[in-house]
CSV table of C-alpha atoms in Angstrom, one decimal:
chain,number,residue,atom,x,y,z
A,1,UNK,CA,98.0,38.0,178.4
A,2,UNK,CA,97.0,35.2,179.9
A,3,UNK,CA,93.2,34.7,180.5
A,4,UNK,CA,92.2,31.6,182.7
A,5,UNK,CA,88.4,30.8,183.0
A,6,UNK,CA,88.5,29.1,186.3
A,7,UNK,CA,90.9,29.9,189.3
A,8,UNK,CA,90.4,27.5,192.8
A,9,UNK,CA,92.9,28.5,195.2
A,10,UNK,CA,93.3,29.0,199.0
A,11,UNK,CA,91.4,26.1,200.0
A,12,UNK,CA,88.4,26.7,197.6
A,13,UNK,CA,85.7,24.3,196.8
A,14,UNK,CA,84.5,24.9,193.4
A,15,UNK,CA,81.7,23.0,191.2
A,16,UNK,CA,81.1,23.9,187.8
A,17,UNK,CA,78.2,22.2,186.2
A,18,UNK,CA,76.2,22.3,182.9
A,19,UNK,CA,78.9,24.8,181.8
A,20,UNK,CA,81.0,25.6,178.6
A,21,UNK,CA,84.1,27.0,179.5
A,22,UNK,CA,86.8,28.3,176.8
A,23,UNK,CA,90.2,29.9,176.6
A,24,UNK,CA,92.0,31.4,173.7
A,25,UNK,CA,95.4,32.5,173.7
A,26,UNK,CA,96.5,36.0,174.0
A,27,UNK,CA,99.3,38.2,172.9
A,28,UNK,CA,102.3,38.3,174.9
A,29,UNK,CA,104.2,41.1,175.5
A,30,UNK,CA,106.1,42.2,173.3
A,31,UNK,CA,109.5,42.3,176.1
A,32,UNK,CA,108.2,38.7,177.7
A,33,UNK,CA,110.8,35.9,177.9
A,34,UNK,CA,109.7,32.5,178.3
A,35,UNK,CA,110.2,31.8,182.1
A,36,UNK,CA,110.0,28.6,184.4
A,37,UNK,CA,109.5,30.6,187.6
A,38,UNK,CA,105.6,30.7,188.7
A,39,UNK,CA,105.0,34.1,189.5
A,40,UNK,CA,106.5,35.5,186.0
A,41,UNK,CA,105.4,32.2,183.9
A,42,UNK,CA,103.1,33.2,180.7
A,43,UNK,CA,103.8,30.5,178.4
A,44,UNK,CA,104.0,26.8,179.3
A,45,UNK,CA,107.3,25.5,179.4
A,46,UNK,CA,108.3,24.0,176.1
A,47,UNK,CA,110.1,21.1,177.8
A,48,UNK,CA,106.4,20.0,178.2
A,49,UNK,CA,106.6,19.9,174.2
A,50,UNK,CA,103.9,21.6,174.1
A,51,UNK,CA,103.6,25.8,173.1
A,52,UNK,CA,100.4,28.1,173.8
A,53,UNK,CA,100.0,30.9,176.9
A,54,UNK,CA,96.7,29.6,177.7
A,55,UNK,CA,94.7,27.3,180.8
A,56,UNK,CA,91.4,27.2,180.7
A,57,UNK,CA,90.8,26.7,184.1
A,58,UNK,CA,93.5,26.0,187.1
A,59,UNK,CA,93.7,24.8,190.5
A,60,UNK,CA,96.3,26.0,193.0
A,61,UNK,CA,97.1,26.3,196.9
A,62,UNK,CA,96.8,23.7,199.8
A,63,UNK,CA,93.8,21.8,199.4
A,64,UNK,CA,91.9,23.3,196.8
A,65,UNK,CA,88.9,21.3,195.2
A,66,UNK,CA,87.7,21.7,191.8
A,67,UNK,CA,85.0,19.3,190.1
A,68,UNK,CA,83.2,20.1,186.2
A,69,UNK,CA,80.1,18.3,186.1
A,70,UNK,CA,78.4,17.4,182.5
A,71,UNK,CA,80.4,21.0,181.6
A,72,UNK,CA,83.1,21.5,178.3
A,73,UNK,CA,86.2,23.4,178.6
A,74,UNK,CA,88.8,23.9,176.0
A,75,UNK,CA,91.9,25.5,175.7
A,76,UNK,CA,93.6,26.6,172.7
A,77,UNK,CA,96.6,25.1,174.0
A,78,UNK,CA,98.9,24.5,177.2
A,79,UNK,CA,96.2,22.8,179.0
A,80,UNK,CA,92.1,22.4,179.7
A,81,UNK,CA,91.9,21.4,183.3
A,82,UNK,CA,95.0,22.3,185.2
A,83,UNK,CA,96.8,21.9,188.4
A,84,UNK,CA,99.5,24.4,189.6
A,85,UNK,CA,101.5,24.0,192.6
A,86,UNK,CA,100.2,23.4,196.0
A,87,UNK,CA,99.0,20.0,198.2
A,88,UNK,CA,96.4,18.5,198.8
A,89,UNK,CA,94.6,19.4,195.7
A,90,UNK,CA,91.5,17.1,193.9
A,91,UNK,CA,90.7,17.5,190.6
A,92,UNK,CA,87.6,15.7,189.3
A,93,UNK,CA,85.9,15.5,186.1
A,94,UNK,CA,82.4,13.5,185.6
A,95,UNK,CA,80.6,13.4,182.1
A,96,UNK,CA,82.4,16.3,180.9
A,97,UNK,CA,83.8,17.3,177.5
A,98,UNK,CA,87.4,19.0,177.5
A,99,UNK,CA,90.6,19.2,175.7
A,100,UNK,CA,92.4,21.8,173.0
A,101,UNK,CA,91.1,23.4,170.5
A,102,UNK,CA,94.8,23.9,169.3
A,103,UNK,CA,97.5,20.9,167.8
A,104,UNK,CA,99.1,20.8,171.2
A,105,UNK,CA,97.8,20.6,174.5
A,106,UNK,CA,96.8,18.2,177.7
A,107,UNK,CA,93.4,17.8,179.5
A,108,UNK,CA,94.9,17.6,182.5
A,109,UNK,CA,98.0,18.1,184.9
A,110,UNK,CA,98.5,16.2,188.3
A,111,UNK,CA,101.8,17.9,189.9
A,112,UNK,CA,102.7,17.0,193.8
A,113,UNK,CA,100.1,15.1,195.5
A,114,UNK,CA,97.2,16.1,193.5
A,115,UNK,CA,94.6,13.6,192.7
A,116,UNK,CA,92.7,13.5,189.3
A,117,UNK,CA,89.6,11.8,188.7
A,118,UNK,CA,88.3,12.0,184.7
A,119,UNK,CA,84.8,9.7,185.1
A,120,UNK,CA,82.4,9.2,182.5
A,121,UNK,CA,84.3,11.9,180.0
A,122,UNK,CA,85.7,12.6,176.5
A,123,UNK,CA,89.0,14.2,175.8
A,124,UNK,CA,90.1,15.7,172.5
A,125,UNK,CA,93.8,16.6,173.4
A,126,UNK,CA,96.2,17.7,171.4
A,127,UNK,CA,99.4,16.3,173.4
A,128,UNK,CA,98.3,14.5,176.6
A,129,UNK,CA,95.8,13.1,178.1
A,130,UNK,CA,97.3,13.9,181.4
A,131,UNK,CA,100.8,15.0,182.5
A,132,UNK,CA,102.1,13.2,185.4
A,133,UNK,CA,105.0,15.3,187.0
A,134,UNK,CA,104.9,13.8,190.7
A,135,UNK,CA,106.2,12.8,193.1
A,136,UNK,CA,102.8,12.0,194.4
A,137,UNK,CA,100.4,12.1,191.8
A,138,UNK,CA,97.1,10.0,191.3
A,139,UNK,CA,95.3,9.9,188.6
A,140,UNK,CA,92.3,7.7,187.8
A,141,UNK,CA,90.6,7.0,184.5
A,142,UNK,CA,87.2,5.2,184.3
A,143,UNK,CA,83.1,5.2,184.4
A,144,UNK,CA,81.0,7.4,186.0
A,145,UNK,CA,79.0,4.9,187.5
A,146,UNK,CA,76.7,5.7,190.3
A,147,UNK,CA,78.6,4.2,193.4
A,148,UNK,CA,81.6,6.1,191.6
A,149,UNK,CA,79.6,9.3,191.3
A,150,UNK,CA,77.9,8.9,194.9
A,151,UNK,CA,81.2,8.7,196.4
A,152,UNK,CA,83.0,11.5,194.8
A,153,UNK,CA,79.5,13.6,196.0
A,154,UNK,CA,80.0,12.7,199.7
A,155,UNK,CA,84.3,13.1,199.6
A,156,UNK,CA,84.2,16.5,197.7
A,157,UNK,CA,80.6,17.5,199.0
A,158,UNK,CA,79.7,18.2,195.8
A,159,UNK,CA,75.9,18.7,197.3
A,160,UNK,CA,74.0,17.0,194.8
A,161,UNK,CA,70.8,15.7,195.5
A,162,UNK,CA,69.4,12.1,195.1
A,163,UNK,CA,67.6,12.8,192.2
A,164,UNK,CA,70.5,14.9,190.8
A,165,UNK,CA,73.0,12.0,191.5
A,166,UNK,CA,70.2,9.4,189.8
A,167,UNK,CA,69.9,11.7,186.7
A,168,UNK,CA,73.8,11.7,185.8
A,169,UNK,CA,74.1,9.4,183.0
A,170,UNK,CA,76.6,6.1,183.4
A,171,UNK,CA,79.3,6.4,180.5
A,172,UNK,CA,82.5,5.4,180.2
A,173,UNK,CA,85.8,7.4,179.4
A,174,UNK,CA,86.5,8.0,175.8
A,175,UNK,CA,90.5,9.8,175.2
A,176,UNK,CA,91.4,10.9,171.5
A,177,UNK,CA,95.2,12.3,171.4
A,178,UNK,CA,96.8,13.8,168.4
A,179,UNK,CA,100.1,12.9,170.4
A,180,UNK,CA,100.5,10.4,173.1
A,181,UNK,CA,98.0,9.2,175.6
A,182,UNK,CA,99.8,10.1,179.2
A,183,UNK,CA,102.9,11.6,179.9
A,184,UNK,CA,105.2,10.8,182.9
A,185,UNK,CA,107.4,14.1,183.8
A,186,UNK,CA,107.3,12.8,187.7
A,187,UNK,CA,106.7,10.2,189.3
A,188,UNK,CA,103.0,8.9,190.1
A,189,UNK,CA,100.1,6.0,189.9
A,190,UNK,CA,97.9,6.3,187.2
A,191,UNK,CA,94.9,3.8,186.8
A,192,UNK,CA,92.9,3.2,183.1
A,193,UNK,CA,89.9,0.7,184.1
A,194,UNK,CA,86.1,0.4,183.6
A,195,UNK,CA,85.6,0.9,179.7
A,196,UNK,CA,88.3,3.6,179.2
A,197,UNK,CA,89.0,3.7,175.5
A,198,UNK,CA,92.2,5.6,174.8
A,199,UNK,CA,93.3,6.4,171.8
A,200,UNK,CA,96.7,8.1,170.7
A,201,UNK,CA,99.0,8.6,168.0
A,202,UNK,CA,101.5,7.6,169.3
A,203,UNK,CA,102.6,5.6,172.5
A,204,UNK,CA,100.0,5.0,175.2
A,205,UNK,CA,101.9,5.4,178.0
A,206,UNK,CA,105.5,8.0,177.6
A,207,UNK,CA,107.2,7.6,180.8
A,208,UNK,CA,110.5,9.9,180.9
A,209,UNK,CA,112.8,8.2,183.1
A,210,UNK,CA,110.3,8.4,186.5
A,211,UNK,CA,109.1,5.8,189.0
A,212,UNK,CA,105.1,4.6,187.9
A,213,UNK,CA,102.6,2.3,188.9
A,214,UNK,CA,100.6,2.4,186.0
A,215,UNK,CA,97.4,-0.1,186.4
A,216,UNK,CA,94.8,-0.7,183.4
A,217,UNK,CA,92.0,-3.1,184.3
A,218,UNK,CA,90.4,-4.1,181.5
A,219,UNK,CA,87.4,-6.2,182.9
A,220,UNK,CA,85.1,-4.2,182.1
A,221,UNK,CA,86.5,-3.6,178.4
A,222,UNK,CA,88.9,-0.3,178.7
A,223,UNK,CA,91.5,-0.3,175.7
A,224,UNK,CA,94.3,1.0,174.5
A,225,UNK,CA,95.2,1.7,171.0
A,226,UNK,CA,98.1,3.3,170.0
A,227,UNK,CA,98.5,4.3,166.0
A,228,UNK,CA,102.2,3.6,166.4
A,229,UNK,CA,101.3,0.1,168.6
A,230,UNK,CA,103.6,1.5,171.2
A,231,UNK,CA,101.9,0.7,174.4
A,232,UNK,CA,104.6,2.3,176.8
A,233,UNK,CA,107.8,3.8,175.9
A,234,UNK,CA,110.8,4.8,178.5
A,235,UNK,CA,113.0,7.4,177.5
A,236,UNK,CA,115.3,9.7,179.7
A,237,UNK,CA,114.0,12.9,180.8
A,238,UNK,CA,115.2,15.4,178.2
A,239,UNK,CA,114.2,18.2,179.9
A,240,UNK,CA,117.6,20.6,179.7
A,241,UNK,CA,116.9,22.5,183.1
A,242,UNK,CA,116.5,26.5,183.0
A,243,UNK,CA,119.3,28.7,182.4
A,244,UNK,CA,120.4,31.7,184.9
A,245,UNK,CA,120.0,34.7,183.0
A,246,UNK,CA,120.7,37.9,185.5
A,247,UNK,CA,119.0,36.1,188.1
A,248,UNK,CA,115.8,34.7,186.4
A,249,UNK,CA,115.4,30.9,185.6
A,250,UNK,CA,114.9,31.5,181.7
A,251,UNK,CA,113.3,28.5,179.7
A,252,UNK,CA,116.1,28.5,177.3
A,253,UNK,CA,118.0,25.6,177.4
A,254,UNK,CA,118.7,23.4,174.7
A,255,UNK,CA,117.8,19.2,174.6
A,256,UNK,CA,121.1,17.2,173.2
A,257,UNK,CA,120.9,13.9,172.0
A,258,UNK,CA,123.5,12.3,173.8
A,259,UNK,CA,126.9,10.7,172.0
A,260,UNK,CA,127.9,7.6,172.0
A,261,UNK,CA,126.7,4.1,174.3
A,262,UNK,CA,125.8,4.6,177.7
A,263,UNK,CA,128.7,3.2,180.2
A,264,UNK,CA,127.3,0.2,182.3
A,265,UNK,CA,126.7,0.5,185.9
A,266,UNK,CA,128.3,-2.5,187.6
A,267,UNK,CA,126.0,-1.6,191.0
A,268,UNK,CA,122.7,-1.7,189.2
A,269,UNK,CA,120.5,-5.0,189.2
A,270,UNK,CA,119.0,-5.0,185.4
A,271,UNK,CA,117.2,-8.3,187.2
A,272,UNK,CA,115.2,-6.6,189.7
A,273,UNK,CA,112.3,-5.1,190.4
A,274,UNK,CA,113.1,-1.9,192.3
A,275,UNK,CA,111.6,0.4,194.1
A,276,UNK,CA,112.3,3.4,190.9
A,277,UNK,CA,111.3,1.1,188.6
A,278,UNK,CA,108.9,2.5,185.6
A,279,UNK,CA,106.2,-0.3,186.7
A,280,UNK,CA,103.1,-1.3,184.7
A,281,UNK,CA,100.5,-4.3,185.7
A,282,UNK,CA,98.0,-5.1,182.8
A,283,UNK,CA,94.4,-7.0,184.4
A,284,UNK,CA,92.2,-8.8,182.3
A,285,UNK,CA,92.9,-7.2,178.5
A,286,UNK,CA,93.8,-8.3,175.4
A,287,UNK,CA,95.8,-6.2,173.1
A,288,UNK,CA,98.9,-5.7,170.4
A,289,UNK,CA,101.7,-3.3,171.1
A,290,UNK,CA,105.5,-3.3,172.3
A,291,UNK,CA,107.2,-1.9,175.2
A,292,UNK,CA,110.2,-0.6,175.2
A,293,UNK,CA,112.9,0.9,177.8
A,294,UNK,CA,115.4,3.0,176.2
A,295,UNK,CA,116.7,4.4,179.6
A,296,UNK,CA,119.8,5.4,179.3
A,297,UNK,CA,121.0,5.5,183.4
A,298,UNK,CA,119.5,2.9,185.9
A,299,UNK,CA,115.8,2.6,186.0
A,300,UNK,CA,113.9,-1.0,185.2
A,301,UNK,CA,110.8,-1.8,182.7
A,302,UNK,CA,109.1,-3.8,185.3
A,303,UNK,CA,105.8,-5.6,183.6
A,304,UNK,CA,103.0,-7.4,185.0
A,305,UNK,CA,100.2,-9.4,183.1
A,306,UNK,CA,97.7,-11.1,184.6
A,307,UNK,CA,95.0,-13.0,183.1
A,308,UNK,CA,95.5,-11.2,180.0
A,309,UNK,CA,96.8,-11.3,176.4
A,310,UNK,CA,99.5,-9.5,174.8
A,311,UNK,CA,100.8,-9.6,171.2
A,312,UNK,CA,104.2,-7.2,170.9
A,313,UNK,CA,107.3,-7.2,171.3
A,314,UNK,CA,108.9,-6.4,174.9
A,315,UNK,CA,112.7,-5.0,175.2
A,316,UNK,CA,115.3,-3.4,176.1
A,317,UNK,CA,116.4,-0.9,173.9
A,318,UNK,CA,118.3,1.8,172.4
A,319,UNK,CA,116.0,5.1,172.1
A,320,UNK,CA,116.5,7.9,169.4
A,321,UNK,CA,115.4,10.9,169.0
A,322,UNK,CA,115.3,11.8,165.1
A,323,UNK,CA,117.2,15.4,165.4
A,324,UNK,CA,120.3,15.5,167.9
A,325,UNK,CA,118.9,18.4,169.1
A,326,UNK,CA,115.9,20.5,170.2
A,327,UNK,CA,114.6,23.6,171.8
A,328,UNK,CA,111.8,26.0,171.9
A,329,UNK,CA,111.7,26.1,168.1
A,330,UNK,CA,111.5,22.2,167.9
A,331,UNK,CA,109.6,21.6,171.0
A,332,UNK,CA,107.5,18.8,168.6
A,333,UNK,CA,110.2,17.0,168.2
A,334,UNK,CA,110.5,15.9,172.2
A,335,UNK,CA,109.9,12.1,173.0
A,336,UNK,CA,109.7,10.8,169.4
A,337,UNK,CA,112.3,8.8,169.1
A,338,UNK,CA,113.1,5.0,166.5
A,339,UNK,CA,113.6,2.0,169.1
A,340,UNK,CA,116.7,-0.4,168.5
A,341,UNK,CA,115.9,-3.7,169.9
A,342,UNK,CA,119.0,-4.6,172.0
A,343,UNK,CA,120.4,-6.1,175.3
A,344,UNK,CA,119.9,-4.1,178.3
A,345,UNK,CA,122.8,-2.0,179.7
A,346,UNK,CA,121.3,-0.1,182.7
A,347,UNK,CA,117.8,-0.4,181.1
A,348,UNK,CA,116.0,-4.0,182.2
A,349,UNK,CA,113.0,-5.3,180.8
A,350,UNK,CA,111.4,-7.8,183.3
A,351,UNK,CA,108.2,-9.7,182.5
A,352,UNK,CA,105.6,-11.7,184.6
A,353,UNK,CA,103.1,-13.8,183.2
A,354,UNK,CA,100.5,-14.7,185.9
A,355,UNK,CA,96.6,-15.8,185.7
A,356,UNK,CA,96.8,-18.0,182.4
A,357,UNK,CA,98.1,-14.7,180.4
A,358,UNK,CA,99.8,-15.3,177.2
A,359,UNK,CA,102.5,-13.6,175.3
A,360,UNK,CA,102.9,-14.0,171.8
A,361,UNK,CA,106.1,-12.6,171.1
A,362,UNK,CA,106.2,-10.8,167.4
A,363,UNK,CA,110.1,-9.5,167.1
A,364,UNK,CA,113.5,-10.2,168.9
A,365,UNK,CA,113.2,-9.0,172.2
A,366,UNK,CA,116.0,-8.6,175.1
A,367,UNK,CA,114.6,-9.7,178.8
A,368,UNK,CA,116.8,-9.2,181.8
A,369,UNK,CA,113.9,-11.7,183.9
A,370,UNK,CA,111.4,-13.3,182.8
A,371,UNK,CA,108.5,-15.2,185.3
A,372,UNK,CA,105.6,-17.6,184.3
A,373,UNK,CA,103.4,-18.8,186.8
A,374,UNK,CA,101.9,-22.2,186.0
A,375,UNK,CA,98.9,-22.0,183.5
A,376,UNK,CA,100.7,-19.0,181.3
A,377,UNK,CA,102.4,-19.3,178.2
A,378,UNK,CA,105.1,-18.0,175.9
A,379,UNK,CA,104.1,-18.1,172.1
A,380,UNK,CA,105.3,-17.2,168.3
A,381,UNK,CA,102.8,-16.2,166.2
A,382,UNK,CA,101.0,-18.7,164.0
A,383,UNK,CA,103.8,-20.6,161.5
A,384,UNK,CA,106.4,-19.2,163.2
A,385,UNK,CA,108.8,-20.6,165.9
A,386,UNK,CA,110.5,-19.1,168.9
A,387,UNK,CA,113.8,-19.4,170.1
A,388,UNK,CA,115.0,-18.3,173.5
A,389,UNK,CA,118.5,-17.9,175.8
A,390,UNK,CA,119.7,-17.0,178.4
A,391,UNK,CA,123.3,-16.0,178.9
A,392,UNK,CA,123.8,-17.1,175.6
A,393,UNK,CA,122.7,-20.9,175.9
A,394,UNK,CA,119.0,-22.3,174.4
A,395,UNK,CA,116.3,-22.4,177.1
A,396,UNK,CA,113.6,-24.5,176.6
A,397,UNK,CA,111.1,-22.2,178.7
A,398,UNK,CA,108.8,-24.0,181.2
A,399,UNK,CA,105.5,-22.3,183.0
A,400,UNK,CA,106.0,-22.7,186.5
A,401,UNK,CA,110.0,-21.4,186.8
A,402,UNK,CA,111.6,-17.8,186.5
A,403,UNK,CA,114.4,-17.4,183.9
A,404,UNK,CA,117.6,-14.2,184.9
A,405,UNK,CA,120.2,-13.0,183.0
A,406,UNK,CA,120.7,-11.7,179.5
A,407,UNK,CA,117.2,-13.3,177.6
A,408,UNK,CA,117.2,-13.3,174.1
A,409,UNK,CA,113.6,-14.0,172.8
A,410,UNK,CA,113.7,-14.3,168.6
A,411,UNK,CA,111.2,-15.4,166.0
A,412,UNK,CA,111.8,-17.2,162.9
């Protein structure tokens, strides 16, 4: 059964500190099937792609607090540090150690209007760093500095004395993932700043088909390095939905790749920015890696850069997984998908290049707007040339002016 470490609920304030914390999974029973319904759930959903019937810890009800201080906790799987349903509910995580033990796993979950805080930590997760699942989720990534630290002590009222708050060491955030970095099943803001280093196997950022504002400052050096050099990938959510078995939402569905090209939507602006739109704004970094939106139905890329420097390629796209189908057995196989560079159908890619950033475009890329404040450029890499249109016709593109339509970006 399941064994959880940590339970806040009904309002709880909770501070574990100088703590190691561990889960294991158990044994299921034997006449257990895998549910999506709370109060008969044993096993994470394998929507999540993840497997396991562990938590280590779990926070739960209307405003709950929980806060691990200079502590480790590991799961085997499902999840380290997690949030269940409720409001109002602040997870925090200063100098701390957590992850999965397991292949698959997060570190931590931020589901209705939670807000997670990971400062001064190191992850070792199998899956996520976070989940995401919305719709009014914050999360925050950074230092555990000591204005950070003092003000987390007075909002949570940790109770940590002076000399306690002096002694806690200044790091910065450290995320290894055996899978991606953060996972977008609902909308939410997530912020990577201070001297975050995350590092994933694949993409950084794996938003499925929700409404973000993702920001990562990196002025005081946080990074991002993807082993794939996908910094953010869009893909519809390929979550099947529960099946009605005798009354009980069963998790037993099975994920389709669907047939065929998607019909286009003559009311949706590829163009614009929108309010649903999966947006990202990038401070003050320099970095390689390609962004791609292979949504399927209406939802925008929506890109920001300022005063930073980008080397990738940045598209629309067609999105595949590599089975046409998956379910419980093949839970592995969600969100890995090949990306086919082409021009948006419901799926725009829009690009602003503000504060003297520069994009050095490294493979054919489809645009649907593209903005450069004065100051920015537009570059191929070195011996190379780049050719752009829009609507068909060569551009010559000039900082200062903002370019609509179908843009074709392509290196030779």
């Amino acid at each position: 059964m399941v064994r959880t470490t940590v339970i806040a609920n009904g309002g709880a304030d909770v501070l574990v500190k100088d703590s190691f914390l561990r889960a294991r999974n158990g044994v299921l029973p034997a006449d257990y099937q895998a549910t999506v319904e709370t109060p008969y759930m044993e096993s994470v959903p394998w929507t999540l792609g993840l497997d396991g019937n562990v938590r280590a810890t779990d926070l739960i009800g209307k405003d709950s607090r929980a806060t691990y201080l200079n502590s480790t906790v590991f799961s085997e799987t499902w999840g380290a540090l997690s949030v269940e349903g409720g409001s109002g509910l602040k997870l925090t995580a200063i100098n701390s150690h957590f992850g999965n033990t397991g292949e698959y796993g997060y570190g931590t979950y931020a589901i209705g209007d939670a807000t997670v805080r990971v400062l001064g930590s190191r992850l070792d997760v199998g899956s996520y760093a976070t989940i995401i699942a919305g719709p009014a989720a914050v999360a925050h990534y950074g230092d555990s500095t000591r204005e950070a630290v003092a003000v987390l002590n007075a909002e949570l009222e940790l109770g940590l004395s002076g000399a306690e708050l002096a002694a806690v060491p200044v790091r910065g955030t450290v995320v290894n993932s055996g899978h991606f970095g953060y996972m977008f099943f609902g909308a939410g803001t997530l912020t990577v700043d201070g001297g975050t280093v995350v590092t994933s196997k694949r993409a950084t950022f794996l938003n499925k088909g929700q409404q973000t504002a993702i920001t990562v400052d990196g002025s005081q050096g946080a990074r991002l390095d993807p082993a794939d050099g996908i910094i953010l990938q869009m893909i519809e959510l390929n979550d099947p939905g529960p099946v009605n078995v005798n009354g009980k939402m069963m998790n037993i569905g099975v994920c389709t790749e669907p047939a065929g090209d998607p019909e286009k939507d003559t009311s949706f602006d590829v163009g614009a920015g929108h309010d649903t739109g999966g947006a990202a704004t990038f401070t003050s970094i320099a970095f390689r890696g390609d962004f791609y939106n292979g949504m399927r139905k209406g939802r925008n890329m929506v890109l920001a850069f300022e005063g930073s420097t980008v080397e990738g390629v940045i598209s629309s796209t067609k999105a595949r997984h590599r089975v046409s189908s998956i379910d419980a057995s093949t839970f592995y196989e969600l969100a890995i998908v090949t990306n086919t560079a082409q021009a948006a159908v419901n799926n725009g890619a829009i690009v602003r290049l503000t504060g003297g950033s520069t994009w050095t475009v490294t493979g054919t890329s489809y645009l649907t707007r593209l903005a450069l404040d004065t100051g920015t450029a537009l570059r191929a890499p070195l011996g190379k040339s780049l050719t752009v249109t829009v609507d068909g016709s060569a551009t010559a593109i000039t900082p200062g002016k903002t370019y609509t339509g179908a843009i074709t970006l392509t290196v030779g």
